[in-house]
XYZ file of C-alpha atoms in Angstrom:
777
model
C 153.252 23.487 228.631
C 150.926 21.074 230.538
C 147.831 22.597 229.086
C 149.168 22.550 225.671
C 150.060 18.700 226.188
C 153.589 18.960 226.499
C 155.945 16.351 228.279
C 158.349 18.842 229.466
C 158.783 22.612 230.554
C 162.116 24.521 230.138
C 162.578 27.713 232.020
C 165.770 29.600 230.768
C 167.334 32.820 232.268
C 165.190 33.803 234.121
C 162.572 34.928 231.701
C 161.957 32.230 229.089
C 160.012 28.959 228.938
C 160.185 26.493 226.533
C 157.574 23.577 225.816
C 158.405 20.071 224.459
C 158.481 16.502 224.154
C 162.164 16.182 224.281
C 165.124 18.211 226.227
C 168.265 16.400 226.421
C 169.574 16.996 222.830
C 173.003 18.693 224.094
C 173.350 16.857 227.293
C 173.671 18.585 230.912
C 174.569 21.832 231.960
C 175.251 23.412 235.365
C 174.513 27.107 235.194
C 170.887 27.127 236.185
C 171.571 30.039 238.704
C 169.190 32.703 237.480
C 166.415 33.790 239.558
C 163.114 33.354 238.383
C 161.364 36.861 238.381
C 158.018 35.700 239.254
C 159.346 33.583 242.416
C 160.345 35.186 245.892
C 164.097 36.244 245.810
C 166.341 33.012 246.876
C 163.538 30.259 246.141
C 163.405 28.943 242.683
C 165.589 29.639 239.951
C 164.697 29.476 236.081
C 167.603 28.045 234.231
C 170.466 30.143 233.079
C 172.585 31.413 229.990
C 171.719 29.027 227.201
C 170.843 26.407 230.042
C 167.242 24.812 230.429
C 166.074 23.970 233.882
C 163.939 21.187 232.850
C 160.457 20.143 234.605
C 158.128 17.190 234.037
C 154.390 18.343 233.120
C 153.362 14.994 234.654
C 151.524 14.563 231.185
C 152.451 11.218 230.328
C 150.266 11.058 227.437
C 150.614 14.247 225.688
C 148.761 14.658 222.667
C 148.923 17.583 220.122
C 146.198 20.210 220.904
C 142.922 19.833 218.789
C 142.917 22.235 215.566
C 141.320 25.464 216.479
C 137.642 26.297 215.314
C 137.037 28.445 212.288
C 136.804 32.092 213.002
C 133.148 33.373 213.240
C 133.666 35.399 210.387
C 134.035 35.280 206.295
C 137.589 35.677 205.072
C 138.030 36.513 201.698
C 141.742 35.339 201.721
C 145.487 36.938 201.513
C 145.607 40.081 199.657
C 148.830 42.335 198.610
C 149.243 45.696 199.971
C 151.504 48.569 199.188
C 152.499 52.003 200.564
C 149.407 53.303 198.804
C 147.487 51.513 200.890
C 144.883 48.704 199.236
C 142.511 49.282 202.163
C 141.777 53.251 203.325
C 141.767 53.498 206.716
C 144.079 52.668 209.452
C 142.887 51.748 212.954
C 145.432 52.710 215.503
C 147.744 49.592 215.813
C 147.390 47.080 218.907
C 150.655 45.169 219.032
C 149.168 42.985 222.100
C 145.381 42.677 221.733
C 144.575 42.392 217.795
C 142.484 39.670 216.821
C 140.112 39.257 213.965
C 137.024 39.637 215.948
C 138.296 43.042 217.377
C 139.528 44.363 213.708
C 136.028 43.093 212.410
C 134.075 44.622 214.738
C 135.671 48.077 214.680
C 135.345 48.453 210.962
C 131.914 47.491 211.170
C 130.602 50.307 213.820
C 132.459 52.644 211.360
C 130.591 51.479 208.292
C 133.243 49.678 206.236
C 132.720 46.397 204.159
C 136.076 44.922 204.675
C 138.401 44.549 207.585
C 142.121 43.615 206.912
C 144.255 42.299 209.368
C 148.145 42.412 208.783
C 151.400 41.575 210.303
C 149.500 40.635 213.313
C 149.121 43.810 215.203
C 147.831 46.261 212.060
C 143.950 46.706 211.328
C 142.535 48.484 208.062
C 139.079 49.266 207.500
C 137.435 50.079 203.701
C 135.246 49.253 201.246
C 137.991 48.066 198.717
C 140.806 45.601 199.170
C 142.088 44.010 195.923
C 144.127 46.650 194.516
C 147.127 44.850 193.991
C 146.027 41.083 193.452
C 146.281 38.154 195.997
C 149.448 37.105 198.235
C 150.203 33.654 199.874
C 151.756 34.644 203.324
C 149.227 35.630 205.759
C 150.930 33.609 208.288
C 151.662 35.828 211.045
C 149.878 35.046 214.585
C 147.245 37.707 215.814
C 148.710 38.800 219.255
C 145.047 38.739 220.751
C 144.349 34.834 219.834
C 145.146 31.789 221.477
C 148.755 30.733 219.885
C 148.285 28.507 217.009
C 145.173 29.478 215.977
C 143.842 32.781 213.717
C 146.829 34.510 211.971
C 146.048 38.494 211.106
C 147.867 38.593 207.780
C 151.800 38.920 207.242
C 154.011 41.565 205.651
C 152.655 43.756 203.413
C 149.611 41.195 203.204
C 145.704 41.766 204.526
C 143.662 38.651 205.591
C 140.482 40.143 204.317
C 137.372 40.020 206.322
C 133.894 40.609 205.398
C 132.363 43.047 208.330
C 128.481 42.655 207.077
C 128.445 46.488 207.169
C 126.434 48.501 204.743
C 129.390 50.558 203.147
C 127.874 53.808 204.561
C 131.239 54.966 206.210
C 130.704 56.923 209.841
C 133.327 58.862 211.864
C 135.272 60.128 208.656
C 137.323 63.234 209.413
C 137.568 66.088 206.911
C 141.150 66.217 204.947
C 142.317 69.666 204.539
C 139.210 71.079 205.925
C 138.322 74.055 208.492
C 138.010 71.509 211.412
C 137.433 73.494 214.858
C 138.646 71.499 217.803
C 138.321 71.772 221.753
C 139.042 69.771 224.526
C 138.269 69.128 227.868
C 140.263 66.431 229.833
C 141.387 65.133 233.527
C 140.314 67.132 236.368
C 138.613 69.260 233.638
C 141.111 71.262 231.922
C 139.818 72.848 229.114
C 141.296 74.456 226.063
C 138.792 76.137 223.796
C 138.314 75.969 220.107
C 140.573 79.327 219.935
C 143.585 77.815 222.261
C 142.640 79.240 225.542
C 143.594 76.926 228.420
C 141.967 76.936 231.962
C 140.411 74.676 234.514
C 136.749 74.414 235.796
C 136.480 72.978 239.194
C 132.777 73.534 239.770
C 130.573 70.605 240.905
C 127.477 70.929 238.750
C 126.067 70.449 235.266
C 127.774 73.141 233.096
C 126.682 74.681 229.499
C 129.964 73.709 227.297
C 128.461 75.075 224.242
C 125.601 76.358 223.074
C 124.150 78.475 219.865
C 122.632 81.938 220.568
C 120.461 81.365 217.403
C 119.373 77.874 217.391
C 118.494 75.291 220.099
C 121.870 73.341 219.815
C 123.672 72.881 223.065
C 126.200 70.328 224.723
C 126.489 70.052 228.271
C 128.745 68.523 230.453
C 128.219 67.026 234.206
C 131.348 67.432 236.657
C 131.786 65.622 239.700
C 134.386 65.586 242.514
C 137.053 62.799 242.738
C 135.781 60.754 245.918
C 139.043 60.900 247.323
C 141.826 63.441 248.479
C 141.412 67.002 247.292
C 138.389 66.049 245.239
C 138.956 67.924 242.081
C 136.274 67.755 239.692
C 135.973 65.475 236.692
C 133.678 65.073 233.613
C 131.379 61.857 234.384
C 128.856 62.950 231.626
C 128.022 64.532 228.404
C 124.655 65.185 226.532
C 124.490 66.838 222.786
C 120.996 68.424 221.909
C 121.009 69.510 218.055
C 118.751 72.252 216.831
C 116.958 69.978 214.463
C 114.147 67.993 216.485
C 114.230 65.182 214.386
C 117.904 64.298 215.365
C 118.406 62.441 218.817
C 119.389 63.652 221.645
C 122.536 61.677 222.684
C 123.805 61.241 226.412
C 126.930 59.302 227.440
C 127.510 59.084 231.459
C 129.520 56.843 233.582
C 127.199 54.692 235.439
C 126.924 54.569 239.373
C 127.735 51.067 239.168
C 128.549 47.811 237.268
C 124.396 46.708 237.829
C 123.100 50.096 236.450
C 120.677 49.285 233.452
C 122.647 48.584 230.290
C 125.665 49.674 231.853
C 128.678 48.430 229.707
C 132.207 47.757 230.806
C 134.883 49.752 229.432
C 138.021 49.684 231.717
C 138.922 49.128 235.130
C 135.913 49.828 237.196
C 134.470 52.203 234.643
C 130.953 51.154 232.950
C 129.028 53.465 230.697
C 125.312 54.202 229.804
C 124.291 55.417 226.398
C 120.913 57.363 226.539
C 119.186 58.172 223.299
C 116.362 60.460 223.581
C 116.485 59.616 227.448
C 116.125 55.936 226.857
C 118.852 53.988 228.106
C 120.782 51.514 225.445
C 124.049 49.201 225.550
C 126.703 51.423 223.932
C 128.072 49.055 221.792
C 124.647 48.683 220.049
C 124.921 52.167 218.929
C 122.214 54.601 218.603
C 120.012 52.294 216.352
C 119.256 55.231 213.856
C 120.656 56.394 210.867
C 120.860 60.137 211.357
C 123.338 59.725 214.411
C 125.840 57.304 215.404
C 127.703 56.152 218.270
C 130.404 53.585 218.330
C 132.721 51.922 220.957
C 136.220 51.009 220.224
C 138.002 50.043 223.281
C 138.149 52.812 225.593
C 137.021 55.322 223.061
C 133.581 56.246 222.447
C 132.586 58.071 219.089
C 129.632 60.086 218.580
C 128.660 61.553 215.319
C 125.908 63.674 213.618
C 126.683 63.584 209.823
C 124.086 65.948 208.622
C 125.543 68.706 211.381
C 129.337 67.569 210.789
C 129.828 67.280 214.944
C 131.740 64.602 216.097
C 132.969 63.968 219.987
C 135.597 61.327 220.683
C 134.769 60.462 224.726
C 138.052 58.594 226.232
C 137.472 56.882 229.377
C 140.155 57.476 231.862
C 140.785 55.892 235.043
C 143.425 57.234 237.766
C 143.333 56.308 241.698
C 140.397 54.100 241.576
C 138.397 57.525 239.701
C 136.459 57.087 236.513
C 136.270 60.320 233.996
C 135.790 61.592 230.582
C 138.306 63.433 228.431
C 136.429 64.254 225.500
C 137.545 66.069 221.973
C 134.846 68.352 220.543
C 134.996 68.190 216.786
C 133.085 70.992 214.816
C 133.850 69.692 211.501
C 132.894 73.019 209.545
C 133.086 75.094 212.742
C 129.377 75.468 212.211
C 129.107 78.959 210.747
C 125.606 79.323 210.998
C 125.868 79.117 214.735
C 126.897 82.099 216.813
C 128.423 79.741 219.490
C 129.256 80.869 223.255
C 130.133 78.652 226.346
C 133.016 77.460 228.574
C 134.604 76.140 225.401
C 134.635 79.942 223.871
C 133.580 80.908 220.248
C 135.215 79.303 217.501
C 136.251 82.722 215.710
C 140.195 82.838 215.859
C 140.257 85.048 218.852
C 141.058 83.585 222.479
C 140.864 86.743 223.951
C 137.112 86.891 223.773
C 136.673 83.147 225.077
C 135.158 84.334 228.369
C 132.025 85.741 228.237
C 128.605 86.088 229.668
C 125.273 84.251 228.509
C 124.585 86.960 226.243
C 128.023 86.441 224.349
C 129.278 89.334 225.795
C 133.209 89.375 226.210
C 134.478 89.424 229.705
C 138.189 90.776 230.462
C 140.746 87.923 230.390
C 142.510 87.804 233.687
C 146.016 88.285 234.276
C 148.676 85.694 235.815
C 148.644 81.985 235.274
C 147.261 81.028 238.221
C 143.933 83.109 237.612
C 143.067 80.200 234.988
C 143.207 77.639 237.477
C 141.739 78.925 240.841
C 139.264 81.486 241.884
C 138.773 83.638 239.013
C 138.467 80.573 236.490
C 135.837 78.865 239.276
C 133.620 82.336 239.391
C 133.904 82.546 235.679
C 132.593 79.515 235.121
C 129.855 79.319 238.225
C 128.455 82.621 237.484
C 128.019 82.461 233.941
C 127.654 78.660 232.862
C 126.533 76.811 235.747
C 122.906 75.201 235.249
C 120.760 76.099 238.197
C 117.358 75.573 236.376
C 116.080 72.296 235.915
C 114.179 72.861 233.007
C 117.194 73.962 231.278
C 119.011 70.653 231.892
C 118.939 67.874 229.073
C 120.461 65.126 231.109
C 118.488 62.084 231.959
C 119.273 60.057 235.311
C 119.395 56.798 237.004
C 116.535 55.820 238.869
C 116.960 57.525 242.368
C 118.836 60.265 240.970
C 117.685 63.845 239.861
C 118.918 67.123 238.843
C 119.090 68.258 242.430
C 121.685 65.732 243.353
C 124.212 67.360 240.799
C 123.537 71.010 240.962
C 125.378 73.163 243.271
C 125.511 76.467 241.724
C 125.656 78.423 244.948
C 128.817 76.818 246.142
C 131.690 78.779 247.319
C 135.346 78.832 246.014
C 137.285 76.335 247.852
C 141.102 76.999 248.233
C 142.040 73.450 248.774
C 143.567 72.801 245.421
C 145.423 76.289 245.545
C 146.729 75.352 249.123
C 148.120 72.111 247.673
C 149.848 73.638 244.625
C 151.439 76.236 247.051
C 152.649 73.394 249.101
C 153.916 71.254 246.363
C 156.078 74.501 245.071
C 157.152 74.923 248.269
C 158.734 71.494 248.522
C 161.295 70.589 245.834
C 160.764 66.825 246.660
C 156.923 66.873 246.022
C 155.646 64.671 243.295
C 154.231 67.683 241.907
C 157.575 69.466 241.158
C 159.495 65.906 240.336
C 156.817 65.582 237.315
C 156.053 68.988 236.752
C 157.493 72.816 236.252
C 156.732 74.942 239.220
C 154.367 76.984 237.116
C 152.584 74.372 235.428
C 149.511 74.477 237.725
C 147.145 71.759 235.673
C 150.145 69.262 235.746
C 150.819 69.796 239.637
C 146.835 69.737 240.641
C 146.656 66.277 238.203
C 149.895 64.715 240.142
C 149.166 65.912 243.951
C 145.511 64.738 243.309
C 145.491 61.834 240.750
C 149.104 60.420 240.915
C 152.156 60.835 239.140
C 151.227 58.457 236.261
C 148.289 61.021 235.817
C 150.951 63.913 235.719
C 153.153 62.321 233.388
C 150.079 61.553 231.024
C 149.076 65.181 231.548
C 152.398 66.232 230.096
C 151.888 64.060 226.959
C 148.147 64.409 226.317
C 147.488 65.574 222.795
C 145.721 68.624 223.790
C 148.863 69.722 225.998
C 151.221 69.373 223.200
C 148.698 71.504 220.813
C 148.457 74.197 223.576
C 152.217 74.128 224.157
C 153.173 74.307 220.362
C 150.617 77.268 219.735
C 151.832 79.247 223.000
C 155.276 78.744 221.568
C 154.842 79.702 218.221
C 152.717 82.609 219.071
C 155.488 83.878 221.468
C 158.235 83.444 219.222
C 157.030 83.051 215.671
C 158.227 79.826 213.844
C 161.840 80.142 215.181
C 161.511 77.943 217.994
C 164.950 77.387 219.921
C 166.190 75.705 222.631
C 168.601 77.945 224.376
C 170.027 75.636 227.030
C 168.723 72.273 229.010
C 167.454 71.288 232.181
C 169.264 69.526 234.948
C 168.632 65.807 236.255
C 170.203 65.305 239.167
C 170.796 61.312 239.180
C 172.633 59.617 241.945
C 173.305 55.772 241.400
C 175.086 53.481 243.719
C 177.976 51.811 241.651
C 178.382 48.829 244.180
C 177.095 45.219 243.147
C 176.937 45.993 239.689
C 177.629 43.404 237.120
C 181.302 43.013 235.567
C 180.767 40.240 233.249
C 179.784 40.526 229.612
C 177.070 38.241 228.653
C 176.922 36.601 225.224
C 173.664 37.034 223.384
C 173.516 35.507 220.025
C 176.158 34.242 217.995
C 179.397 36.247 218.920
C 180.374 39.002 221.421
C 181.819 41.869 219.694
C 184.692 43.586 221.279
C 186.220 45.715 218.836
C 186.498 49.165 219.322
C 184.651 51.431 216.578
C 186.031 54.223 214.885
C 183.457 57.441 215.023
C 180.543 56.813 212.897
C 179.980 58.726 209.526
C 176.639 59.510 210.672
C 173.970 58.821 213.074
C 171.913 60.298 216.401
C 172.890 60.220 219.799
C 171.184 60.585 223.203
C 170.022 64.066 223.723
C 169.169 64.444 220.223
C 172.119 65.261 218.164
C 172.165 64.500 214.821
C 175.473 64.174 212.634
C 174.669 64.004 209.020
C 176.307 62.163 206.438
C 178.959 64.848 206.047
C 179.605 64.921 209.682
C 177.614 68.359 210.198
C 175.795 68.120 213.744
C 172.665 69.816 214.888
C 169.775 68.965 217.348
C 166.181 68.801 217.509
C 164.504 68.859 220.956
C 160.823 67.631 220.904
C 159.147 64.129 221.904
C 157.490 62.407 218.992
C 158.421 59.550 216.520
C 160.902 60.417 213.833
C 162.354 58.917 210.474
C 166.147 58.772 210.818
C 166.722 57.371 207.478
C 164.477 55.221 205.152
C 165.265 53.759 201.583
C 162.986 51.394 199.961
C 165.814 49.805 197.829
C 168.150 49.367 200.000
C 170.435 46.362 199.401
C 169.008 45.424 196.058
C 164.875 45.859 197.203
C 165.297 44.707 200.694
C 164.629 48.194 201.955
C 165.731 50.060 205.338
C 163.613 52.058 207.717
C 165.193 53.707 210.681
C 163.027 55.325 213.370
C 163.985 56.899 216.558
C 161.774 57.556 219.551
C 162.509 60.767 221.558
C 160.885 61.546 225.032
C 161.076 64.929 226.371
C 162.229 65.976 230.088
C 161.004 69.310 230.690
C 163.123 71.621 228.253
C 165.179 69.015 226.798
C 164.774 65.253 225.081
C 166.550 62.486 224.542
C 166.390 59.355 222.019
C 164.775 56.466 224.029
C 164.071 53.906 221.574
C 165.387 52.925 217.990
C 164.082 50.518 215.675
C 165.287 49.393 212.454
C 163.680 47.206 209.456
C 165.504 45.571 206.899
C 163.658 43.289 204.565
C 160.804 42.014 207.005
C 162.926 41.915 209.940
C 162.247 44.615 212.691
C 164.413 44.999 215.795
C 163.366 47.547 218.567
C 166.031 48.701 221.051
C 165.198 50.733 224.197
C 167.236 52.220 226.948
C 166.601 51.864 230.689
C 167.286 53.804 233.782
C 166.428 51.173 236.023
C 169.537 49.959 237.532
C 168.221 46.752 238.374
C 167.899 45.862 234.926
C 171.141 44.538 233.587
C 170.065 43.148 230.343
C 169.638 44.649 227.250
C 165.836 45.397 226.314
C 164.800 44.533 222.764
C 162.154 43.568 220.700
C 162.860 41.205 217.299
C 159.690 41.265 215.166
C 157.790 42.320 217.983
C 158.870 39.124 220.580
C 160.312 40.698 223.486
C 164.134 39.089 223.977
C 163.314 36.650 220.884
C 166.634 34.336 220.784
C 165.808 34.274 216.864
C 167.615 37.555 216.820
C 170.850 36.525 215.008
C 170.099 38.312 211.757
C 168.208 41.070 210.449
C 167.426 41.046 207.020
C 169.762 38.108 206.134
C 172.701 40.496 207.673
C 174.507 39.057 210.813
C 173.478 40.614 214.121
C 175.626 40.451 217.507
C 174.055 41.570 220.672
C 176.513 42.400 223.675
C 175.311 42.957 227.052
C 177.750 45.590 228.665
C 179.720 45.768 231.720
C 179.116 48.112 234.933
C 176.756 50.508 236.514
C 175.497 52.125 232.784
C 174.162 49.549 231.014
C 176.193 50.231 227.921
C 174.809 47.195 225.484
C 175.671 47.051 221.934
C 173.497 45.877 218.758
C 175.616 45.374 215.707
C 174.348 44.605 212.079
C 177.220 43.797 210.052
C 176.385 45.013 206.336
C 179.633 43.396 205.130
C 178.287 40.621 202.915
C 176.806 43.397 200.747
C 178.883 46.402 201.851
C 182.204 45.433 202.900
C 182.988 47.231 206.473
C 179.949 49.010 206.749
C 177.864 48.523 209.981
C 174.674 50.023 211.828
C 175.038 49.908 215.405
C 172.326 50.644 218.121
C 174.511 51.107 221.555
C 172.454 52.231 224.937
C 173.638 53.993 227.932
C 171.152 54.176 230.952
C 168.004 55.072 229.453
C 169.987 57.035 226.366
C 169.901 55.213 222.859
C 172.109 56.088 219.938
C 172.138 55.067 216.292
C 175.503 54.758 214.210
C 176.154 54.041 210.601
C 179.651 52.910 210.371
C 181.989 53.477 207.431
C 178.500 54.372 205.712
C 179.358 54.609 201.566
C 176.838 55.883 198.902
C 176.738 52.587 197.408
C 174.527 51.575 200.575
C 172.996 54.669 202.203
C 173.388 56.935 198.958
C 169.466 56.766 198.268
C 168.291 57.523 202.105
C 165.942 60.217 202.975
C 164.800 61.165 206.499
C 166.349 63.145 208.995
C 170.130 62.728 208.214
C 169.541 64.209 204.904
C 170.935 63.660 201.704
C 173.956 61.358 201.501
C 175.517 63.033 198.521
C 175.151 66.933 199.565
C 174.277 66.740 203.121
C 171.422 69.087 202.858
C 168.270 68.732 205.026
C 165.044 67.886 202.433
C 161.504 67.923 203.028
C 159.607 64.741 202.159
C 159.288 66.145 198.766
C 162.972 65.718 198.287
C 163.088 69.304 196.780
C 162.351 71.799 199.341
C 165.492 72.462 201.825
C 164.705 73.024 205.373
C 167.030 75.111 207.403
C 165.080 75.222 210.497
C 165.685 71.950 212.663
C 162.073 72.423 214.571
C 160.462 72.485 211.243
C 162.992 69.604 210.079
C 161.662 67.509 213.223
C 158.081 68.139 212.220
C 158.398 67.219 208.743
C 159.841 63.790 209.461
C 157.770 62.995 211.993
C 156.389 59.272 211.578
C 153.391 59.450 209.530
C 150.784 56.513 209.112
C 151.861 55.725 205.844
C 155.654 55.421 207.218
C 154.422 52.446 209.208
C 155.587 52.860 212.703
C 158.293 50.336 213.786
C 157.837 50.543 217.373
C 155.994 47.338 219.275
C 153.540 49.971 221.362
C 152.124 53.384 220.549
C 153.462 56.365 222.324
C 152.035 59.893 222.413
C 151.845 62.022 220.012
C 150.958 60.351 217.097
C 150.211 62.016 213.842
C 148.006 64.047 213.283
C 148.992 65.289 216.914
C 152.493 67.106 216.219
C 155.713 66.828 218.107
C 155.581 68.085 221.662
C 157.905 70.811 222.000
C 159.861 72.037 225.130
C 158.897 75.499 226.563
C 160.912 77.802 229.124
C 158.503 79.373 231.659
C 159.792 82.129 233.631
C 163.369 81.241 232.401
C 163.363 78.312 234.458
C 166.012 76.875 232.064
C 168.501 79.326 232.204
C 168.067 79.946 236.463
C 168.607 76.092 236.564
C 171.662 76.122 234.329
C 173.127 78.607 236.701
C 172.814 76.600 239.428
C 174.317 73.702 237.796
C 177.140 71.791 240.015
C 178.974 70.858 237.033
C 180.171 73.767 235.349
C 180.772 74.225 231.542
C 184.444 74.430 231.967
C 184.433 70.980 233.993
C 182.406 69.288 231.534
C 184.560 70.685 228.447
C 187.725 69.545 230.404
C 186.265 65.869 230.935
C 184.817 65.477 227.431
C 188.098 66.619 225.989
C 190.034 63.629 227.614
C 188.328 61.240 225.506
C 187.066 62.992 222.411
C 188.906 64.832 219.690
C 186.221 66.203 217.266
C 185.203 69.809 218.280
C 181.687 69.126 217.456
C 181.677 66.009 219.342
C 183.084 67.904 222.112
C 180.320 70.516 222.067
C 177.728 67.874 222.312
C 179.238 65.939 225.053
C 179.419 69.143 227.253
C 175.852 69.754 226.353
C 174.574 66.474 227.470
C 177.004 66.554 230.503
C 175.372 69.766 231.763
C 171.817 68.602 230.937
C 172.133 65.597 233.169
C 174.524 66.874 235.565
C 176.397 63.406 234.983
C 179.881 62.869 233.664
C 179.226 59.233 232.671
C 177.495 61.161 229.779
C 180.562 61.113 228.130
C 180.523 57.280 228.041
C 177.726 57.781 225.447
C 180.239 59.525 222.803
């Protein structure tokens, strides 16, 4: 507050800070007793509920801050947008760091003429922008700019900027074409073009892909993690096209920040770009028109337009280790090349993806461990390790050369295998806490790079794709979830709050009858006609949507589901009415006693009193289960009707109370058609009776405008993550449950009357091994 020139600062309810030149409008209060979360426990308090602890900033000559300087880009003004976007390409949303500079520079490196910032966090790129005419509400602050400076558009309004590019679009992906994609990520887990998944832990330069009939080659450099068991990670990639007029492009992790033209990407990770062995600043691209390189945050994109080759290289960082995760994208599958290498041959048959350097298929081993340990090591080192310096296409930093990386005579090191075995034998190991017992890739990632790396492995889009493909191959399109895994949560009920805090206008203490429709925790969906079904998967879903709701205000309800091994639950829900957005998230943190929510993307905003003009009441629950309620009262337009979001621990549910055809008769989404209760595809005509397919159909698309303040994998075009059941682990663990189905049914029946609700309740109690789950119903 002092920096901004204000006389006084007010801390409130622990987490809030207010600045101003007055403070005593409402008189004194005596409840400034909430601990400041950033201070040592037992020291300074930061106000209380609706109470400011006021501090003198010692700025007696406070003045308003000077007006911000104009941005260094040319604005073309504020322009209207619509569902059929006025500016064609949407950059991934950045709800915390979006700025005019970031958006303009991103669009510029991709060749677009114009950049459009919208509603603060969104960035669009295109060569046209004025499809719908002007608008006058570009008044939303850019989250990555200093408060009070530049705005980034508004609701359905683009602030348009010239990029200075030539309009020759780069890095465009084909629509509906025959792309072939392979992936290498982490401590390198490979998924071939045809879906074979295995690990390569060879310390050397390796041939990832080459053509038998041309000079086209992609090589990768693998180096050990400098700590622990030392699995390999990818630290460099080089592409040499068959056409000698095209440049050779190499991206590699620099040895230090002082390396020539090294560019900082994240953490301690610096990257060098080599074009025909000459080092360049990666942010400046190749300097050529026949091959492109663009740095967009942590992502580096490579494109050869004439050969339809793209690489998406993400710079990762775990446990002080930098590495590359790479998507290899053949836009047309290169039909003129006979391709071989560690990434396999893109011919639709993964059974021939292990081959010798002549392209002759080699036997695919049996047993999951073979794809992670000695058989995979032997295959890679014997066939694709580059042992001849004249065959390497890499350039090197001063003081380094081919011999510093080549280790093609190494013997297999069983250390990683021993680590996995030890983790499998220890039920309390990080590997088994995060991963399934036979998910070797996940266990390796967790035990060597940490639990966060293991979680990232499970949610990596490449794993999503491989898991989905394996399930479809095993079961056809009829993917079913039979039973659920167990969570053994233990909670301390002592010293938990028993009071109910009022946030917003009034505390809602009414008891509501069962809702007419909605979705609950371990995602059970109840249609408008009280029919029940389940979808277990991880993604963002459209629960209900009506652009004409309440006389044109519009309604969007989206949920975010999280996968826990063999089942999933709703972790967040977001509702938009008009231009207001409310997002609610559950929490399993027993020390977090307050509701977690965002109002118009502002964390725990005190402005959350109405949503689209309808009264919003937020009530903090009592006891140890964190049962909070968010009630949107639609009574002014639809008497007696409400939308309720409730949380219990990490579980979230959405209910539509007393729903009527007048309010929800035109909604679409997972809850189906209001009048018939039929579950339709997006075309409104095709009826879907497979709930897995229904979930896939209603995954949030870019055109749906995701409502959540942050982005979690998977996001379209990556599909929903589906659960799997290796070696019948789900059934085995169900048999070992401490709570029997009979006990669960008896407990659920005491609180519930509806047979379908009792069934859903029993399912969740067995899945979580937690009788408190009854409270979620």
